[in-house]
C-alpha positions as a printed Julia matrix, in Angstrom:
495×3 Matrix{Float64}:
 -34.83  53.75   -6.33
 -36.01  55.71   -8.92
 -39.37  55.0   -10.78
 -39.93  56.73  -14.19
 -42.5   56.52  -16.71
 -41.59  56.49  -20.34
 -43.63  56.14  -23.43
 -42.47  53.12  -25.92
 -42.15  49.46  -26.34
 -40.29  46.97  -24.68
 -38.09  45.76  -27.55
 -35.37  48.39  -27.72
 -35.19  49.25  -24.03
 -31.86  49.19  -22.67
 -32.38  47.64  -19.36
 -31.38  44.44  -17.31
 -34.73  42.83  -17.48
 -38.15  43.15  -18.93
 -40.42  42.15  -16.1
 -44.01  41.35  -17.07
 -46.92  40.19  -15.23
 -48.76  36.87  -16.04
 -52.02  35.44  -15.04
 -52.73  32.17  -14.19
 -55.25  31.76  -16.78
 -53.28  30.57  -20.02
 -55.8   31.99  -22.05
 -55.64  35.68  -20.98
 -52.86  37.6   -22.45
 -52.21  40.93  -22.23
 -51.0   43.21  -25.43
 -47.5   43.53  -23.71
 -47.41  39.79  -23.15
 -48.43  38.92  -26.53
 -45.73  41.03  -27.89
 -43.01  39.63  -25.78
 -44.22  36.03  -26.38
 -43.94  36.79  -30.19
 -40.55  38.44  -30.07
 -39.16  35.35  -27.91
 -40.53  32.73  -30.58
 -43.31  31.28  -28.14
 -41.19  30.42  -25.36
 -43.46  31.71  -22.71
 -46.38  29.34  -23.79
 -43.81  26.65  -24.1
 -42.76  27.15  -20.24
 -46.26  27.44  -19.04
 -47.24  24.12  -21.12
 -44.26  22.36  -19.25
 -45.5   23.56  -15.86
 -42.31  24.93  -15.24
 -44.24  28.64  -14.62
 -48.22  28.46  -14.31
 -48.37  32.41  -13.05
 -49.52  31.33   -9.66
 -49.49  34.65   -7.28
 -45.99  35.52   -6.15
 -44.02  33.15   -8.59
 -41.27  34.23  -10.97
 -39.37  32.62  -13.82
 -36.31  33.84  -15.71
 -36.04  33.92  -19.08
 -32.89  34.6   -21.06
 -33.64  36.55  -24.74
 -30.55  35.47  -26.82
 -30.55  38.71  -28.45
 -34.17  38.28  -29.58
 -34.91  42.27  -27.92
 -32.44  44.49  -26.26
 -32.99  43.37  -22.78
 -30.75  40.32  -22.14
 -33.73  38.78  -19.63
 -37.33  38.4   -19.2
 -38.99  38.04  -15.72
 -42.34  36.17  -15.79
 -44.2   37.64  -13.02
 -46.94  35.26  -11.39
 -50.56  37.52  -10.71
 -52.53  34.64  -10.04
 -56.18  33.97  -11.1
 -57.9   37.02  -13.05
 -61.12  36.76  -10.72
 -58.6   37.29   -7.89
 -56.53  40.14   -9.1
 -56.74  42.8    -6.69
 -54.11  45.71   -5.92
 -52.86  43.77   -3.12
 -52.27  41.03   -4.99
 -50.29  43.22   -7.38
 -48.42  44.9    -4.35
 -47.39  41.57   -3.42
 -46.36  40.48   -6.91
 -44.08  43.67   -7.5
 -42.51  43.44   -4.16
 -41.62  39.72   -4.91
 -40.34  40.44   -8.37
 -38.58  43.51   -7.08
 -36.7   41.45   -4.6
 -36.17  38.85   -7.35
 -34.61  41.23   -9.47
 -32.48  43.0    -6.84
 -30.95  39.33   -5.57
 -29.92  38.68   -8.94
 -27.67  41.79   -8.51
 -29.38  43.64  -11.43
 -29.64  47.33  -11.37
 -32.24  48.05  -13.9
 -35.42  47.07  -14.99
 -38.57  47.81  -17.1
 -42.39  46.94  -17.07
 -44.6   47.2   -20.05
 -48.21  48.7   -18.54
 -50.99  46.9   -20.31
 -53.83  48.92  -21.29
 -56.3   47.29  -18.84
 -54.29  48.4   -15.68
 -55.78  50.83  -13.22
 -54.12  53.95  -11.47
 -54.94  51.8    -8.29
 -52.72  49.03   -9.62
 -49.75  51.4   -10.7
 -49.99  52.71   -7.4
 -49.68  49.41   -5.9
 -47.1   48.32   -7.98
 -44.96  51.57   -7.09
 -45.6   50.95   -3.18
 -44.81  47.18   -3.38
 -41.55  47.81   -5.33
 -40.41  50.3    -3.18
 -41.51  48.8     0.38
 -39.94  45.33   -0.65
 -36.36  46.49   -1.4
 -36.35  48.26    2.04
 -33.24  47.09    4.32
 -32.12  48.99    7.64
 -28.45  49.06    7.34
 -27.39  52.27    8.87
 -25.03  50.47   11.41
 -23.38  48.1     9.26
 -19.88  48.98    8.74
 -18.98  45.9     6.56
 -18.71  47.41    3.32
 -18.27  44.02    1.32
 -21.35  42.61    2.6
 -22.98  41.35   -0.48
 -26.52  42.13    0.46
 -25.65  46.18    0.48
 -23.95  45.89   -2.53
 -27.02  44.59   -4.54
 -29.21  47.52   -5.38
 -32.32  48.06   -7.78
 -31.65  51.44   -9.17
 -34.02  52.18  -11.71
 -37.33  50.81  -12.65
 -39.28  52.07  -15.64
 -42.91  51.74  -16.7
 -43.24  51.7   -20.21
 -46.63  52.76  -21.56
 -47.74  53.03  -24.89
 -49.23  56.41  -25.68
 -48.9   60.05  -24.2
 -52.56  60.03  -23.52
 -52.24  57.51  -20.47
 -48.64  58.65  -19.56
 -50.16  61.59  -17.1
 -52.41  58.88  -15.66
 -49.82  56.65  -14.8
 -47.23  59.38  -13.69
 -49.74  60.78  -11.34
 -50.1   56.99   -9.83
 -46.61  56.22   -9.63
 -46.19  59.95   -7.84
 -49.0   58.97   -5.06
 -47.53  55.5    -4.77
 -43.76  56.92   -3.9
 -45.03  59.54   -1.63
 -47.33  56.95    0.43
 -44.2   54.36    0.3
 -41.6   56.87    1.18
 -43.83  58.09    4.47
 -43.92  54.35    5.57
 -39.85  53.88    4.82
 -39.5   57.02    7.01
 -41.85  55.12    9.82
 -39.57  52.09    9.35
 -36.44  53.93    9.88
 -37.76  55.69   13.04
 -39.02  52.28   14.5
 -35.84  50.24   13.56
 -33.58  52.72   15.36
 -31.85  51.6    18.25
 -33.15  53.59   21.25
 -29.63  55.36   22.11
 -30.05  56.6    18.57
 -33.41  58.01   18.79
 -34.38  59.58   22.42
 -37.63  61.57   22.79
 -35.7   64.53   22.01
 -34.54  63.19   18.77
 -37.79  61.96   18.07
 -38.89  65.45   18.06
 -35.9   66.65   15.98
 -37.2   64.01   13.36
 -40.81  65.53   13.39
 -39.0   68.93   13.05
 -37.26  67.85    9.89
 -40.27  66.08    8.25
 -42.47  69.31    9.09
 -39.95  71.44    7.22
 -39.8   69.29    4.27
 -43.31  68.67    3.9
 -44.78  72.1     4.58
 -46.12  71.41    8.03
 -46.52  73.23   11.15
 -44.43  71.99   14.11
 -44.55  72.44   17.89
 -42.84  70.8    20.34
 -43.01  70.84   24.13
 -40.22  70.34   26.43
 -40.08  69.33   29.97
 -40.53  72.78   31.33
 -43.55  73.45   29.0
 -45.06  70.06   29.83
 -45.03  70.77   33.59
 -46.59  74.48   32.88
 -49.3   72.85   31.07
 -49.97  70.01   33.38
 -48.78  66.84   31.39
 -48.72  64.81   34.66
 -49.3   61.37   33.5
 -46.69  61.93   30.54
 -44.35  63.33   33.09
 -44.77  60.56   35.37
 -43.78  58.17   32.91
 -40.97  59.65   32.21
 -39.8   60.62   35.43
 -37.69  57.38   35.78
 -35.31  58.42   32.84
 -32.76  60.6    32.51
 -34.09  61.42   29.09
 -36.72  64.29   29.04
 -39.82  63.84   27.24
 -41.35  65.53   24.56
 -45.01  66.14   23.65
 -45.08  66.67   19.43
 -47.59  68.48   17.16
 -47.32  68.39   13.42
 -50.41  70.42   11.81
 -51.52  70.35    8.1
 -54.21  73.03    7.03
 -55.61  72.88    3.49
 -56.38  76.01    1.66
 -59.92  77.81    2.26
 -62.21  77.68    5.32
 -64.52  75.1     6.77
 -62.68  71.93    6.39
 -63.11  69.14    9.04
 -60.29  68.51   11.7
 -59.05  64.92   12.23
 -56.34  64.15   14.72
 -53.89  61.25   14.61
 -52.43  60.31   17.85
 -49.15  58.07   18.42
 -47.61  56.6    21.34
 -43.9   57.4    21.68
 -42.08  55.26   24.1
 -38.86  55.37   22.42
 -37.87  52.44   24.82
 -39.78  50.53   27.19
 -38.35  48.49   30.2
 -41.59  48.08   31.9
 -40.4   50.56   34.76
 -40.55  49.4    38.12
 -43.02  46.4    36.94
 -40.04  45.12   34.87
 -40.35  42.98   31.92
 -38.43  39.85   31.37
 -35.23  40.02   29.38
 -36.12  37.92   26.51
 -37.05  40.03   23.58
 -36.7   43.37   25.38
 -34.59  44.78   22.57
 -37.41  44.86   20.58
 -39.15  47.53   23.04
 -37.31  49.95   20.78
 -40.36  49.24   18.48
 -42.7   50.86   21.07
 -42.85  53.93   19.37
 -44.19  52.52   16.15
 -47.57  54.47   16.8
 -45.61  57.57   16.79
 -43.57  56.44   13.71
 -46.58  55.89   11.72
 -48.12  59.19   12.37
 -45.09  61.24   11.64
 -44.82  58.93    8.3
 -48.62  59.76    7.5
 -48.23  63.11    8.35
 -45.27  63.82    5.75
 -47.46  62.06    3.18
 -50.01  64.09    3.99
 -48.35  67.16    3.84
 -47.46  66.49    0.25
 -50.46  65.0    -1.09
 -52.68  67.76    0.48
 -55.88  66.54    0.99
 -58.85  68.98    1.72
 -59.13  68.12    5.49
 -57.19  69.43    8.54
 -54.78  67.07    9.93
 -53.13  67.36   13.53
 -50.39  64.61   14.43
 -49.87  64.4    18.12
 -47.33  62.56   20.05
 -46.57  61.63   23.17
 -42.61  60.62   23.56
 -40.96  59.44   26.54
 -38.96  56.51   27.82
 -40.21  54.11   30.21
 -37.32  53.02   32.94
 -36.88  51.54   36.22
 -34.77  53.88   38.64
 -34.79  55.51   42.35
 -37.13  58.44   40.62
 -39.7   55.93   38.55
 -43.17  56.02   38.98
 -44.0   52.98   41.32
 -47.09  50.71   41.69
 -49.79  52.33   43.71
 -48.79  55.93   42.73
 -51.66  58.03   41.69
 -51.52  60.61   39.01
 -53.58  63.35   37.63
 -53.93  63.45   33.97
 -54.27  66.44   31.8
 -57.78  66.51   31.61
 -57.99  66.38   35.14
 -58.93  62.5    35.8
 -56.87  60.71   38.43
 -55.33  57.27   37.9
 -54.01  54.74   39.94
 -51.09  53.04   38.49
 -51.35  49.26   39.23
 -48.61  48.21   36.77
 -45.89  50.86   35.72
 -45.72  48.39   32.55
 -49.0   49.84   31.46
 -47.37  52.93   30.69
 -48.64  53.46   27.14
 -52.08  54.26   28.08
 -50.8   56.76   30.78
 -49.24  59.15   28.07
 -51.94  58.66   25.71
 -54.39  59.71   28.33
 -52.56  63.06   28.0
 -52.45  63.4    24.27
 -56.39  62.22   23.97
 -56.92  64.89   26.71
 -54.94  67.89   24.42
 -56.69  66.56   21.41
 -60.16  67.87   22.35
 -59.19  71.5    21.79
 -59.33  70.83   18.06
 -62.92  70.07   18.26
 -62.09  67.21   16.01
 -64.35  65.24   13.68
 -62.52  62.26   14.41
 -59.62  60.95   16.54
 -57.68  57.77   15.66
 -54.56  56.63   18.03
 -52.46  54.1    17.26
 -50.35  52.33   19.78
 -48.32  49.1    20.63
 -50.83  49.03   23.53
 -50.93  45.03   24.51
 -49.21  41.74   24.07
 -52.93  40.37   24.56
 -53.72  41.69   20.98
 -51.19  39.04   19.3
 -52.66  36.29   21.21
 -56.0   37.5    19.71
 -55.16  38.51   16.18
 -51.51  37.33   15.54
 -49.57  39.37   13.46
 -51.94  39.69   11.12
 -54.45  42.54   12.05
 -54.67  45.65   14.6
 -57.11  45.41   17.09
 -59.8   48.34   16.75
 -62.02  49.51   19.36
 -63.91  52.97   19.43
 -67.02  55.18   20.46
 -68.44  56.26   16.74
 -69.8   53.79   14.26
 -69.05  56.04   11.39
 -65.43  56.62   12.48
 -65.09  52.7    12.77
 -66.67  52.48    9.48
 -64.05  54.82    7.8
 -61.21  53.2     9.56
 -62.51  49.45    8.3
 -62.74  51.1     4.64
 -59.27  52.63    4.82
 -57.91  49.23    6.01
 -59.39  47.34    3.1
 -58.34  49.54    0.5
 -54.8   49.4     1.88
 -54.63  45.93    3.11
 -53.43  46.97    6.88
 -56.1   45.16    8.28
 -58.12  45.98   11.46
 -60.48  43.76   13.68
 -63.2   45.38   15.8
 -63.12  44.38   19.21
 -66.48  45.07   21.7
 -65.98  48.39   23.97
 -69.07  48.1    25.62
 -70.04  49.71   28.86
 -69.78  46.32   30.83
 -66.01  46.57   30.36
 -65.86  49.81   32.36
 -66.0   48.01   35.58
 -62.87  46.22   35.07
 -60.96  49.74   34.97
 -62.54  51.27   37.99
 -60.08  52.07   40.87
 -60.59  51.84   44.56
 -58.86  55.03   45.32
 -58.88  57.07   42.04
 -61.14  57.59   38.82
 -59.72  54.88   36.77
 -56.96  52.19   37.33
 -54.29  51.63   34.26
 -55.1   47.91   34.21
 -58.13  45.73   34.21
 -59.27  43.39   36.66
 -58.37  40.37   34.69
 -58.72  39.11   31.16
 -59.47  40.7    27.94
 -56.31  43.0    28.18
 -56.64  44.37   24.95
 -60.12  45.43   25.41
 -59.25  46.88   28.97
 -56.59  49.05   27.49
 -59.21  50.5    25.17
 -62.09  50.95   28.13
 -59.12  52.84   29.99
 -58.45  55.05   27.08
 -62.13  55.75   26.28
 -62.17  57.67   29.41
 -59.87  60.01   28.13
 -61.3   60.42   24.73
 -64.59  62.17   25.53
 -66.33  64.59   23.92
 -65.44  63.62   20.06
 -65.68  60.56   17.51
 -62.86  58.32   18.54
 -61.01  55.0    17.32
 -58.12  53.16   19.2
 -55.68  50.65   16.82
 -53.81  48.29   19.15
 -50.66  47.9    16.72
 -48.81  45.91   19.13
 -49.32  42.77   16.49
 -48.35  44.71   13.26
 -45.84  47.1    14.12
 -43.25  44.48   13.82
 -42.55  40.86   13.26
 -45.13  40.31   10.23
 -45.01  37.53    7.93
 -46.11  36.49    4.85
 -45.99  39.59    2.59
 -43.05  39.83   -0.05
 -43.14  43.73    0.7
 -42.9   43.39    4.46
 -39.3   42.84    5.68
 -38.2   41.77    9.11
 -38.18  44.21   11.98
 -40.59  47.29   11.58
 -43.31  47.1     9.32
 -44.45  50.99    8.98
 -47.93  49.53    9.67
 -50.45  52.24    9.86
 -49.14  54.97    7.41
 -50.86  53.68    4.37
 -54.15  53.31    6.63
 -54.1   56.61    7.77
 -53.12  58.54    4.47
 -56.14  56.68    2.87
 -58.69  57.49    5.83
 -57.92  61.11    5.34
 -58.04  61.2     1.61
 -61.58  59.6     1.85
 -62.76  61.85    4.43
C-alpha cells in the first residue's frame, strides 16, 4: 500500500472512503470530525446517540454520504477514551480500520489529520495500517481467491497546511521504514524450510545489505571450520544443507560511536535432531529462525534510518536434522570461545549455535549485545504469547531494552538470572551442559548462554511465544509476527 501526505480538506477528496478517528467521549470532537459531522448534517451524533457506535476502541461504523461530500463513504474509527489514548491504541485502531476497508473491497482511503495528532501517533497509524494488511500468499496459485483480489492500494493523510506537512511526512516515512522491516521479517519466517535454507537466508541478507547500504560478510562451511565455529557445525552436521554465519554491519559517519551487536538464532528448520520432536506442530518449526529474521528486518530499517551508533547484526544459520551423521546426546563439542559443552539434548540446539555467535560478538568490544531466539517452549508456559522472556547481565542495558519495549508495545518481562541457576547447567564431564537439571527451562537457557556472553553487557530475549501465534492485536496476523524488529530499531535509535 502506498501512503502519501496531502494538503487540503476532505470534502472534495476523490477516494473510496474518508476514515476518521472518534473518541469514546462524545463531548470531544476534533476539527476534522466536526467538519465531517457538519457536512453530513449531524448523522455522526445521531448514530452515537442511538448507541450504534460509541467510539469504543477498535470498533468501526460505516456511513454513506449520499453526495454530501465527494467520497461515497465515511468510516468512523473508535479510538476509545481520551485519557487512554496511546500510540499503541492508535496503531491498533489504524490496523483495524485498514482491514475493514480492505475487506469491503475498497482500494483507496483518506484520513483527515487533526492538529492534535503527534508525530508518534502518525508513525503508529502508518505502522498499524501496513502491518495489518500483511498476507503471505506467495505459494497460493488460485488467482480467483477473493482475499487475494481485495487490496487497499493507497492511503492519503490530509493535513491542513504546508507548515505541518513536512512533520507528518517524516513520521510517515519512519513508520514505513520500520513496518517494511517487520514485513520482511514476517516473510522470512513464514517461508517453508525448502524455500529458505541457511544458504538462501544468507543470500536474502546479502540482498538486504545491498539495498540498505550495509556491509555484509558470509562464512560458508569451510570458513566456519577454519575459524573454529564448532558448535554451529555440530548442529549442522546432521543435515545435507550447509550452515552459514551472517554478519551485517551498519557504520555511521564520524568516529567514536558505540557499537551494539544484535544476534539472531537462525535455525531454518528444527526437527529436534536425534532428540526428535513429536509430529504435532512440527511444521511450525520453520519459524525457528525468527530471531534471525528480526535481526535482518531491523538491520534493513537501521541502514535506512541511519542512527548515530554502529550496529552489527550476527546470525548463526543451520538446520537441525536427524541422520547417521547427526550429533548425538552425550557428545561433547568445543565452542568458538573454547568452552566445552556436553550435549544432553539435541533439541536444545539454538543455544549451541548462539554460543558461537555470542563468542564471536566479543571481538567488537560492544557496549551492548542483545540476542533474540525462539529458545524454549517453557517461556510460553510462563508468559504465553504476550511477552518475550528477558534475561541479562547488565541493568543499564536491560533498562534500555525495557524502555524500547514499552514504546513499541513489543512486550518483554524480565526473569531472574541469579548465579544460583548456574548450578543447573554444570556438566560432570565438560564445562557446561546444554540443558538444565529440571525446571525453570527458560532461565536454564539463559544461564547456559550467559557462559558465552562474557566481557560485555548482554540481554537475551526468548521470543518463542511471540515470534508466531500472537493473538489479540489487529495488526498482527496469523503466522509470523515479525516481533523484535520495532523493539531493536527503537533500542538503537534511543541509544
